PDB file of C-alpha atoms in Angstrom:
ATOM      1  CA  UNK A  11       0.000   0.000   0.000  1.00 95.00           C
ATOM      2  CA  UNK A  12       1.629   3.246  -1.144  1.00 98.00           C
ATOM      3  CA  UNK A  13       0.765   6.557   0.530  1.00 98.00           C
ATOM      4  CA  UNK A  14       1.898   9.956  -0.757  1.00 98.00           C
ATOM      5  CA  UNK A  15       2.225  12.994   1.502  1.00 98.00           C
ATOM      6  CA  UNK A  16       1.862  16.450  -0.006  1.00 98.00           C
ATOM      7  CA  UNK A  17       4.446  18.530   1.829  1.00 97.00           C
ATOM      8  CA  UNK A  18       3.864  21.629  -0.251  1.00 97.00           C
ATOM      9  CA  UNK A  19       2.748  25.219   0.304  1.00 96.00           C
ATOM     10  CA  UNK A  20      -0.784  26.349  -0.468  1.00 96.00           C
ATOM     11  CA  UNK A  21      -1.566  29.950  -1.452  1.00 94.00           C
ATOM     12  CA  UNK A  22      -3.520  31.365   1.445  1.00 91.00           C
ATOM     13  CA  UNK A  23      -7.168  31.906   0.627  1.00 94.00           C
ATOM     14  CA  UNK A  24      -6.588  31.762  -3.107  1.00 95.00           C
ATOM     15  CA  UNK A  25      -8.951  28.806  -3.454  1.00 96.00           C
ATOM     16  CA  UNK A  26      -8.810  28.463  -7.273  1.00 96.00           C
ATOM     17  CA  UNK A  27      -5.003  28.348  -7.119  1.00 97.00           C
ATOM     18  CA  UNK A  28      -5.078  25.751  -4.361  1.00 98.00           C
ATOM     19  CA  UNK A  29      -7.443  23.600  -6.401  1.00 98.00           C
ATOM     20  CA  UNK A  30      -5.041  23.706  -9.353  1.00 98.00           C
ATOM     21  CA  UNK A  31      -2.109  22.852  -7.088  1.00 98.00           C
ATOM     22  CA  UNK A  32      -4.027  19.999  -5.449  1.00 98.00           C
ATOM     23  CA  UNK A  33      -4.777  18.526  -8.861  1.00 98.00           C
ATOM     24  CA  UNK A  34      -1.119  18.833  -9.883  1.00 98.00           C
ATOM     25  CA  UNK A  35       0.283  17.180  -6.764  1.00 98.00           C
ATOM     26  CA  UNK A  36      -2.291  14.397  -6.823  1.00 98.00           C
ATOM     27  CA  UNK A  37      -1.405  13.563 -10.411  1.00 98.00           C
ATOM     28  CA  UNK A  38       2.292  13.567  -9.557  1.00 97.00           C
ATOM     29  CA  UNK A  39       1.592  11.164  -6.701  1.00 98.00           C
ATOM     30  CA  UNK A  40      -0.386   8.874  -9.009  1.00 97.00           C
ATOM     31  CA  UNK A  41       2.460   8.873 -11.538  1.00 97.00           C
ATOM     32  CA  UNK A  42       4.776   7.684  -8.752  1.00 96.00           C
ATOM     33  CA  UNK A  43       2.527   4.737  -7.958  1.00 97.00           C
ATOM     34  CA  UNK A  44       0.709   6.091  -4.910  1.00 98.00           C
ATOM     35  CA  UNK A  45      -2.724   4.704  -4.068  1.00 98.00           C
ATOM     36  CA  UNK A  46      -3.580   7.296  -1.398  1.00 98.00           C
ATOM     37  CA  UNK A  47      -2.497  10.925  -1.194  1.00 98.00           C
ATOM     38  CA  UNK A  48      -2.807  13.083   1.942  1.00 98.00           C
ATOM     39  CA  UNK A  49      -2.835  16.891   1.919  1.00 98.00           C
ATOM     40  CA  UNK A  50      -1.840  19.028   4.903  1.00 98.00           C
ATOM     41  CA  UNK A  51      -4.428  20.678   7.126  1.00 97.00           C
ATOM     42  CA  UNK A  52      -7.112  22.971   5.660  1.00 97.00           C
ATOM     43  CA  UNK A  53      -5.506  22.973   2.205  1.00 98.00           C
ATOM     44  CA  UNK A  54      -8.289  24.839   0.414  1.00 97.00           C
ATOM     45  CA  UNK A  55      -7.526  27.990   2.468  1.00 97.00           C
ATOM     46  CA  UNK A  56      -3.838  27.328   3.072  1.00 95.00           C
ATOM     47  CA  UNK A  57      -4.643  27.068   6.788  1.00 95.00           C
ATOM     48  CA  UNK A  58      -5.653  30.731   6.940  1.00 95.00           C
ATOM     49  CA  UNK A  59      -8.075  30.601   9.866  1.00 96.00           C
ATOM     50  CA  UNK A  60     -11.070  32.938  10.136  1.00 96.00           C
ATOM     51  CA  UNK A  61     -11.081  35.499  12.903  1.00 96.00           C
ATOM     52  CA  UNK A  62     -14.058  36.070  15.212  1.00 95.00           C
ATOM     53  CA  UNK A  63     -15.580  38.712  12.954  1.00 96.00           C
ATOM     54  CA  UNK A  64     -15.420  36.464   9.898  1.00 96.00           C
ATOM     55  CA  UNK A  65     -16.720  33.444  11.773  1.00 95.00           C
ATOM     56  CA  UNK A  66     -19.835  35.431  12.724  1.00 95.00           C
ATOM     57  CA  UNK A  67     -20.361  36.846   9.223  1.00 96.00           C
ATOM     58  CA  UNK A  68     -23.051  35.290   6.980  1.00 96.00           C
ATOM     59  CA  UNK A  69     -21.173  36.624   3.957  1.00 97.00           C
ATOM     60  CA  UNK A  70     -17.993  34.837   4.987  1.00 97.00           C
ATOM     61  CA  UNK A  71     -19.906  31.625   5.646  1.00 97.00           C
ATOM     62  CA  UNK A  72     -21.439  31.820   2.166  1.00 97.00           C
ATOM     63  CA  UNK A  73     -18.002  32.346   0.642  1.00 97.00           C
ATOM     64  CA  UNK A  74     -16.491  29.484   2.665  1.00 97.00           C
ATOM     65  CA  UNK A  75     -19.349  27.146   1.718  1.00 97.00           C
ATOM     66  CA  UNK A  76     -18.843  27.901  -1.977  1.00 97.00           C
ATOM     67  CA  UNK A  77     -15.084  27.387  -1.587  1.00 97.00           C
ATOM     68  CA  UNK A  78     -15.661  24.069   0.159  1.00 97.00           C
ATOM     69  CA  UNK A  79     -18.072  22.802  -2.483  1.00 97.00           C
ATOM     70  CA  UNK A  80     -15.852  23.812  -5.399  1.00 97.00           C
ATOM     71  CA  UNK A  81     -12.785  22.211  -3.823  1.00 98.00           C
ATOM     72  CA  UNK A  82     -14.508  18.933  -2.979  1.00 98.00           C
ATOM     73  CA  UNK A  83     -16.088  18.690  -6.417  1.00 98.00           C
ATOM     74  CA  UNK A  84     -12.718  19.093  -8.090  1.00 98.00           C
ATOM     75  CA  UNK A  85     -11.151  16.587  -5.671  1.00 98.00           C
ATOM     76  CA  UNK A  86     -13.798  14.043  -6.660  1.00 98.00           C
ATOM     77  CA  UNK A  87     -12.994  14.558 -10.346  1.00 98.00           C
ATOM     78  CA  UNK A  88      -9.262  14.262  -9.720  1.00 98.00           C
ATOM     79  CA  UNK A  89      -9.712  11.052  -7.720  1.00 98.00           C
ATOM     80  CA  UNK A  90     -11.813   9.486 -10.468  1.00 97.00           C
ATOM     81  CA  UNK A  91      -9.373  10.569 -13.194  1.00 97.00           C
ATOM     82  CA  UNK A  92      -6.237   9.338 -11.387  1.00 97.00           C
ATOM     83  CA  UNK A  93      -7.600   6.304  -9.530  1.00 96.00           C
ATOM     84  CA  UNK A  94      -6.233   7.770  -6.295  1.00 97.00           C
ATOM     85  CA  UNK A  95      -7.889   8.000  -2.914  1.00 98.00           C
ATOM     86  CA  UNK A  96      -7.415  11.589  -1.709  1.00 98.00           C
ATOM     87  CA  UNK A  97      -7.578  13.117   1.764  1.00 98.00           C
ATOM     88  CA  UNK A  98      -8.964  16.595   1.049  1.00 98.00           C
ATOM     89  CA  UNK A  99      -8.770  19.196   3.824  1.00 98.00           C
ATOM     90  CA  UNK A 100     -10.856  22.333   4.106  1.00 98.00           C
ATOM     91  CA  UNK A 101     -12.812  24.800   6.208  1.00 98.00           C
ATOM     92  CA  UNK A 102     -16.248  23.227   6.523  1.00 98.00           C
ATOM     93  CA  UNK A 103     -19.451  25.196   6.946  1.00 97.00           C
ATOM     94  CA  UNK A 104     -21.649  23.109   9.239  1.00 95.00           C
ATOM     95  CA  UNK A 105     -24.923  23.682  11.061  1.00 92.00           C
ATOM     96  CA  UNK A 106     -23.089  24.308  14.340  1.00 89.00           C
ATOM     97  CA  UNK A 107     -20.464  26.651  12.875  1.00 95.00           C
ATOM     98  CA  UNK A 108     -17.171  26.424  11.016  1.00 98.00           C
ATOM     99  CA  UNK A 109     -15.122  23.245  11.345  1.00 98.00           C
ATOM    100  CA  UNK A 110     -11.612  22.131  10.495  1.00 98.00           C
ATOM    101  CA  UNK A 111     -12.494  19.188   8.291  1.00 98.00           C
ATOM    102  CA  UNK A 112     -11.088  16.392   6.173  1.00 98.00           C
ATOM    103  CA  UNK A 113     -12.759  14.091   3.674  1.00 98.00           C
ATOM    104  CA  UNK A 114     -11.431  10.802   2.364  1.00 98.00           C
ATOM    105  CA  UNK A 115     -12.457  10.642  -1.278  1.00 98.00           C
ATOM    106  CA  UNK A 116     -12.281   7.196  -2.837  1.00 98.00           C
ATOM    107  CA  UNK A 117     -10.783   6.376  -6.214  1.00 96.00           C
ATOM    108  CA  UNK A 118     -14.176   6.512  -7.933  1.00 95.00           C
ATOM    109  CA  UNK A 119     -14.804  10.040  -6.638  1.00 96.00           C
ATOM    110  CA  UNK A 120     -17.171   9.209  -3.784  1.00 97.00           C
ATOM    111  CA  UNK A 121     -16.653  10.541  -0.264  1.00 98.00           C
ATOM    112  CA  UNK A 122     -15.862   7.488   1.859  1.00 97.00           C
ATOM    113  CA  UNK A 123     -15.322   9.252   5.174  1.00 98.00           C
ATOM    114  CA  UNK A 124     -15.833  12.741   6.619  1.00 98.00           C
ATOM    115  CA  UNK A 125     -14.168  13.974   9.779  1.00 98.00           C
ATOM    116  CA  UNK A 126     -14.047  17.244  11.741  1.00 98.00           C
ATOM    117  CA  UNK A 127     -11.173  17.968  14.103  1.00 98.00           C
ATOM    118  CA  UNK A 128     -12.187  17.098  17.672  1.00 98.00           C
ATOM    119  CA  UNK A 129      -9.260  18.507  19.655  1.00 97.00           C
ATOM    120  CA  UNK A 130      -9.138  22.138  18.548  1.00 96.00           C
ATOM    121  CA  UNK A 131      -5.957  24.152  19.056  1.00 92.00           C
ATOM    122  CA  UNK A 132      -7.589  27.140  20.752  1.00 87.00           C
ATOM    123  CA  UNK A 133      -4.142  28.541  21.555  1.00 87.00           C
ATOM    124  CA  UNK A 134      -3.414  28.714  17.811  1.00 84.00           C
ATOM    125  CA  UNK A 135      -6.503  30.578  16.640  1.00 89.00           C
ATOM    126  CA  UNK A 136      -9.035  27.754  16.437  1.00 94.00           C
ATOM    127  CA  UNK A 137     -11.252  29.007  19.254  1.00 94.00           C
ATOM    128  CA  UNK A 138     -13.702  30.384  16.653  1.00 96.00           C
ATOM    129  CA  UNK A 139     -14.237  26.900  15.204  1.00 97.00           C
ATOM    130  CA  UNK A 140     -16.664  24.187  16.273  1.00 97.00           C
ATOM    131  CA  UNK A 141     -15.266  20.805  17.270  1.00 97.00           C
ATOM    132  CA  UNK A 142     -16.179  17.498  15.703  1.00 96.00           C
ATOM    133  CA  UNK A 143     -17.954  14.930  17.851  1.00 93.00           C
ATOM    134  CA  UNK A 144     -16.490  11.536  17.025  1.00 96.00           C
ATOM    135  CA  UNK A 145     -13.834   9.367  15.411  1.00 98.00           C
ATOM    136  CA  UNK A 146     -15.416   7.431  12.523  1.00 98.00           C
ATOM    137  CA  UNK A 147     -13.707   4.812  10.366  1.00 98.00           C
ATOM    138  CA  UNK A 148     -14.409   3.485   6.892  1.00 98.00           C
ATOM    139  CA  UNK A 149     -13.249   0.668   4.629  1.00 98.00           C
ATOM    140  CA  UNK A 150     -11.349   2.109   1.676  1.00 98.00           C
ATOM    141  CA  UNK A 151     -11.162   0.144  -1.558  1.00 96.00           C
ATOM    142  CA  UNK A 152      -7.689  -0.174  -3.068  1.00 95.00           C
ATOM    143  CA  UNK A 153      -6.666  -1.490  -6.493  1.00 91.00           C
ATOM    144  CA  UNK A 154      -6.723  -5.250  -6.933  1.00 91.00           C
ATOM    145  CA  UNK A 155      -9.790  -5.822  -4.790  1.00 93.00           C
ATOM    146  CA  UNK A 156      -7.991  -4.974  -1.546  1.00 94.00           C
ATOM    147  CA  UNK A 157      -9.450  -2.870   1.270  1.00 97.00           C
ATOM    148  CA  UNK A 158      -7.996  -1.109   4.293  1.00 98.00           C
ATOM    149  CA  UNK A 159      -9.877   0.278   7.284  1.00 98.00           C
ATOM    150  CA  UNK A 160      -9.020   3.953   7.642  1.00 98.00           C
ATOM    151  CA  UNK A 161      -9.472   6.637  10.271  1.00 98.00           C
ATOM    152  CA  UNK A 162      -8.695  10.345  10.064  1.00 98.00           C
ATOM    153  CA  UNK A 163      -7.235  12.724  12.625  1.00 98.00           C
ATOM    154  CA  UNK A 164      -6.244  16.360  12.123  1.00 98.00           C
ATOM    155  CA  UNK A 165      -3.045  17.858  13.556  1.00 97.00           C
ATOM    156  CA  UNK A 166      -3.553  18.428  17.309  1.00 96.00           C
ATOM    157  CA  UNK A 167      -5.719  15.283  17.536  1.00 97.00           C
ATOM    158  CA  UNK A 168      -2.535  13.199  17.224  1.00 96.00           C
ATOM    159  CA  UNK A 169      -1.412  14.404  20.682  1.00 96.00           C
ATOM    160  CA  UNK A 170      -4.244  12.623  22.493  1.00 96.00           C
ATOM    161  CA  UNK A 171      -4.055   8.849  23.030  1.00 96.00           C
ATOM    162  CA  UNK A 172      -7.869   8.587  23.148  1.00 95.00           C
ATOM    163  CA  UNK A 173      -8.188   9.707  19.536  1.00 97.00           C
ATOM    164  CA  UNK A 174      -6.017   7.040  17.919  1.00 97.00           C
ATOM    165  CA  UNK A 175      -7.154   4.514  20.537  1.00 96.00           C
ATOM    166  CA  UNK A 176     -10.804   5.015  19.610  1.00 97.00           C
ATOM    167  CA  UNK A 177      -9.972   4.486  15.954  1.00 97.00           C
ATOM    168  CA  UNK A 178      -8.048   1.328  16.836  1.00 96.00           C
ATOM    169  CA  UNK A 179     -11.015  -0.025  18.798  1.00 95.00           C
ATOM    170  CA  UNK A 180     -13.116   0.484  15.666  1.00 96.00           C
ATOM    171  CA  UNK A 181     -10.657  -1.623  13.687  1.00 96.00           C
ATOM    172  CA  UNK A 182      -8.606   1.093  11.975  1.00 97.00           C
ATOM    173  CA  UNK A 183      -5.435  -0.227  10.351  1.00 97.00           C
ATOM    174  CA  UNK A 184      -4.307   3.098   8.873  1.00 98.00           C
ATOM    175  CA  UNK A 185      -4.684   6.596  10.353  1.00 98.00           C
ATOM    176  CA  UNK A 186      -4.167   9.534   7.984  1.00 98.00           C
ATOM    177  CA  UNK A 187      -3.286  12.854   9.625  1.00 98.00           C
ATOM    178  CA  UNK A 188      -3.262  16.224   7.840  1.00 98.00           C
ATOM    179  CA  UNK A 189      -1.052  18.594   9.856  1.00 97.00           C
ATOM    180  CA  UNK A 190      -0.112  22.286   9.987  1.00 95.00           C
ATOM    181  CA  UNK A 191       2.472  22.890  12.648  1.00 91.00           C
ATOM    182  CA  UNK A 192       6.035  22.212  13.720  1.00 91.00           C
ATOM    183  CA  UNK A 193       6.882  18.585  14.363  1.00 92.00           C
ATOM    184  CA  UNK A 194       9.882  18.619  16.675  1.00 92.00           C
ATOM    185  CA  UNK A 195      11.487  15.383  17.835  1.00 93.00           C
ATOM    186  CA  UNK A 196       9.112  15.032  20.798  1.00 94.00           C
ATOM    187  CA  UNK A 197       6.053  15.439  18.574  1.00 94.00           C
ATOM    188  CA  UNK A 198       7.463  12.940  16.105  1.00 95.00           C
ATOM    189  CA  UNK A 199       7.754  10.483  18.989  1.00 95.00           C
ATOM    190  CA  UNK A 200       4.064  11.096  19.735  1.00 95.00           C
ATOM    191  CA  UNK A 201       3.278   9.926  16.209  1.00 97.00           C
ATOM    192  CA  UNK A 202       5.522   6.877  16.594  1.00 97.00           C
ATOM    193  CA  UNK A 203       3.880   6.092  19.915  1.00 97.00           C
ATOM    194  CA  UNK A 204       0.347   6.308  18.505  1.00 97.00           C
ATOM    195  CA  UNK A 205       1.348   3.776  15.851  1.00 97.00           C
ATOM    196  CA  UNK A 206       3.194   1.493  18.293  1.00 96.00           C
ATOM    197  CA  UNK A 207       0.595   1.409  21.077  1.00 95.00           C
ATOM    198  CA  UNK A 208      -2.297   0.742  18.686  1.00 96.00           C
ATOM    199  CA  UNK A 209      -0.590  -1.566  16.170  1.00 96.00           C
ATOM    200  CA  UNK A 210      -1.620   0.577  13.223  1.00 97.00           C
ATOM    201  CA  UNK A 211       0.067   2.626  10.512  1.00 98.00           C
ATOM    202  CA  UNK A 212       0.066   6.419  10.804  1.00 98.00           C
ATOM    203  CA  UNK A 213       0.808   8.875   7.975  1.00 98.00           C
ATOM    204  CA  UNK A 214       1.167  12.605   8.722  1.00 98.00           C
ATOM    205  CA  UNK A 215       1.290  15.211   5.927  1.00 98.00           C
ATOM    206  CA  UNK A 216       2.715  18.591   6.939  1.00 97.00           C
ATOM    207  CA  UNK A 217       3.386  21.932   5.303  1.00 97.00           C
ATOM    208  CA  UNK A 218       7.039  22.616   4.370  1.00 95.00           C
ATOM    209  CA  UNK A 219       8.965  24.626   6.911  1.00 86.00           C
ATOM    210  CA  UNK A 220       6.728  23.366   9.734  1.00 72.00           C
ATOM    211  CA  UNK A 221       8.842  20.370  10.511  1.00 71.00           C
ATOM    212  CA  UNK A 222       8.367  17.048   8.802  1.00 89.00           C
ATOM    213  CA  UNK A 223       5.949  14.630   7.286  1.00 97.00           C
ATOM    214  CA  UNK A 224       6.204  11.134   8.720  1.00 98.00           C
ATOM    215  CA  UNK A 225       4.906   7.622   8.105  1.00 98.00           C
ATOM    216  CA  UNK A 226       5.114   4.787  10.643  1.00 98.00           C
ATOM    217  CA  UNK A 227       4.019   1.301   9.626  1.00 97.00           C
ATOM    218  CA  UNK A 228       3.215   0.276  13.218  1.00 96.00           C
ATOM    219  CA  UNK A 229       5.293  -2.918  13.123  1.00 96.00           C
ATOM    220  CA  UNK A 230       7.508  -2.298  16.138  1.00 94.00           C
ATOM    221  CA  UNK A 231       9.046  -5.800  16.324  1.00 92.00           C
ATOM    222  CA  UNK A 232      10.087  -8.219  13.627  1.00 89.00           C
ATOM    223  CA  UNK A 233       9.156 -11.914  13.454  1.00 87.00           C
ATOM    224  CA  UNK A 234      12.013 -12.779  15.835  1.00 86.00           C
ATOM    225  CA  UNK A 235      10.776 -10.288  18.420  1.00 86.00           C
ATOM    226  CA  UNK A 236      13.602  -7.846  17.743  1.00 91.00           C
ATOM    227  CA  UNK A 237      12.769  -4.171  18.041  1.00 93.00           C
ATOM    228  CA  UNK A 238      12.773  -2.339  14.713  1.00 93.00           C
ATOM    229  CA  UNK A 239      12.424   1.275  13.629  1.00 94.00           C
ATOM    230  CA  UNK A 240       8.874   1.403  12.307  1.00 96.00           C
ATOM    231  CA  UNK A 241       9.355   4.881  10.828  1.00 97.00           C
ATOM    232  CA  UNK A 242       9.330   4.135   7.110  1.00 97.00           C
ATOM    233  CA  UNK A 243       9.434   7.766   5.961  1.00 97.00           C
ATOM    234  CA  UNK A 244      10.660  10.946   7.626  1.00 97.00           C
ATOM    235  CA  UNK A 245      10.887  13.952   5.333  1.00 96.00           C
ATOM    236  CA  UNK A 246      13.029  16.993   5.895  1.00 93.00           C
ATOM    237  CA  UNK A 247      11.360  20.420   5.882  1.00 89.00           C
ATOM    238  CA  UNK A 248      11.684  21.113   2.153  1.00 94.00           C
ATOM    239  CA  UNK A 249       8.799  21.111  -0.358  1.00 96.00           C
ATOM    240  CA  UNK A 250       8.247  17.586  -1.659  1.00 96.00           C
ATOM    241  CA  UNK A 251       5.666  14.864  -2.234  1.00 97.00           C
ATOM    242  CA  UNK A 252       7.260  11.694  -0.850  1.00 97.00           C
ATOM    243  CA  UNK A 253       5.686   8.266  -1.250  1.00 98.00           C
ATOM    244  CA  UNK A 254       5.914   5.631   1.488  1.00 98.00           C
ATOM    245  CA  UNK A 255       5.130   1.931   1.217  1.00 97.00           C
ATOM    246  CA  UNK A 256       3.240   0.281   4.073  1.00 97.00           C
ATOM    247  CA  UNK A 257       3.308  -3.551   4.129  1.00 96.00           C
ATOM    248  CA  UNK A 258      -0.368  -4.122   4.832  1.00 96.00           C
ATOM    249  CA  UNK A 259      -0.234  -7.939   4.892  1.00 96.00           C
ATOM    250  CA  UNK A 260       2.709  -7.870   7.301  1.00 96.00           C
ATOM    251  CA  UNK A 261       0.923  -5.337   9.492  1.00 96.00           C
ATOM    252  CA  UNK A 262      -2.143  -7.553   9.678  1.00 96.00           C
ATOM    253  CA  UNK A 263      -0.032 -10.562  10.637  1.00 94.00           C
ATOM    254  CA  UNK A 264       1.701  -8.487  13.310  1.00 94.00           C
ATOM    255  CA  UNK A 265      -1.632  -7.226  14.685  1.00 93.00           C
ATOM    256  CA  UNK A 266      -2.887 -10.807  14.959  1.00 92.00           C
ATOM    257  CA  UNK A 267       0.263 -12.071  16.663  1.00 89.00           C
ATOM    258  CA  UNK A 268       1.093  -9.367  19.204  1.00 81.00           C
ATOM    259  CA  UNK A 269      -0.798  -9.184  22.529  1.00 79.00           C
ATOM    260  CA  UNK A 270      -0.510  -5.483  23.332  1.00 73.00           C
ATOM    261  CA  UNK A 271      -2.595  -2.612  22.088  1.00 71.00           C
ATOM    262  CA  UNK A 272      -6.307  -1.998  22.532  1.00 67.00           C
ATOM    263  CA  UNK A 273      -8.685  -4.962  22.422  1.00 59.00           C
ATOM    264  CA  UNK A 274     -10.717  -5.590  19.308  1.00 53.00           C
ATOM    265  CA  UNK A 275     -14.140  -3.999  19.116  1.00 44.00           C
ATOM    266  CA  UNK A 276     -15.646  -7.449  19.743  1.00 41.00           C
ATOM    267  CA  UNK A 277     -13.543  -7.856  22.904  1.00 43.00           C
ATOM    268  CA  UNK A 278     -14.623  -4.411  24.051  1.00 39.00           C
ATOM    269  CA  UNK A 279     -18.290  -5.351  23.690  1.00 35.00           C
ATOM    270  CA  UNK A 280     -17.789  -8.525  25.764  1.00 33.00           C
ATOM    271  CA  UNK A 281     -16.101  -6.566  28.542  1.00 29.00           C
TER     272      UNK A 281
END
């Protein structure tokens, strides 16, 4: 399973430009053999958050809704044209306010999974946004008749063990994380820990200059029980679209063999 991470700069609130760039980077990822491509956080607006005045403005909400719809429609076309699954990120206009959202669009152009950031970074300007209310998962079809169960988190969500743990309890094998913020060594270890403690793969796409994009395959020990570095990709801070390979069959065998991590959803129901 090959996952591409778009570590590129968006152009602020220049939504038409960001749509063109998203199409370009997705096609580049497809040409390099990727099956899934992940964009950094709130790509359609280049992570330019609304202020309190804008968040309360009907005119801004109308503009944001139109921007959201145009971006998602183009993402659906790009997914269908390239055969890629795409994690699109955007400012969502919802009934309860504005949300920091991500949508997993399948390779036929359908939205497989929608998610709104639960753990908002109020200290970083997100206090005007409304939080999501859950951690859903979905089965994503891959080429060759394969499927993988996927969950989404957004940036600050990765800090909290409950977020990835809830996805793991729902059977997630792969967690895709759009990000917009510096990933120092300690924060990178948070990502590694989420993958290790839940026996799942984690892929984080970040903006350039904010630190690094990272992919961990979640296989912390080999077949002999020897500890291994399960970081399969760690980008530097430069603009790039790296592709990482995650051995899905090996991950499934490891998940079945190792005793640690959260119980299965069936075990949780029995308890």
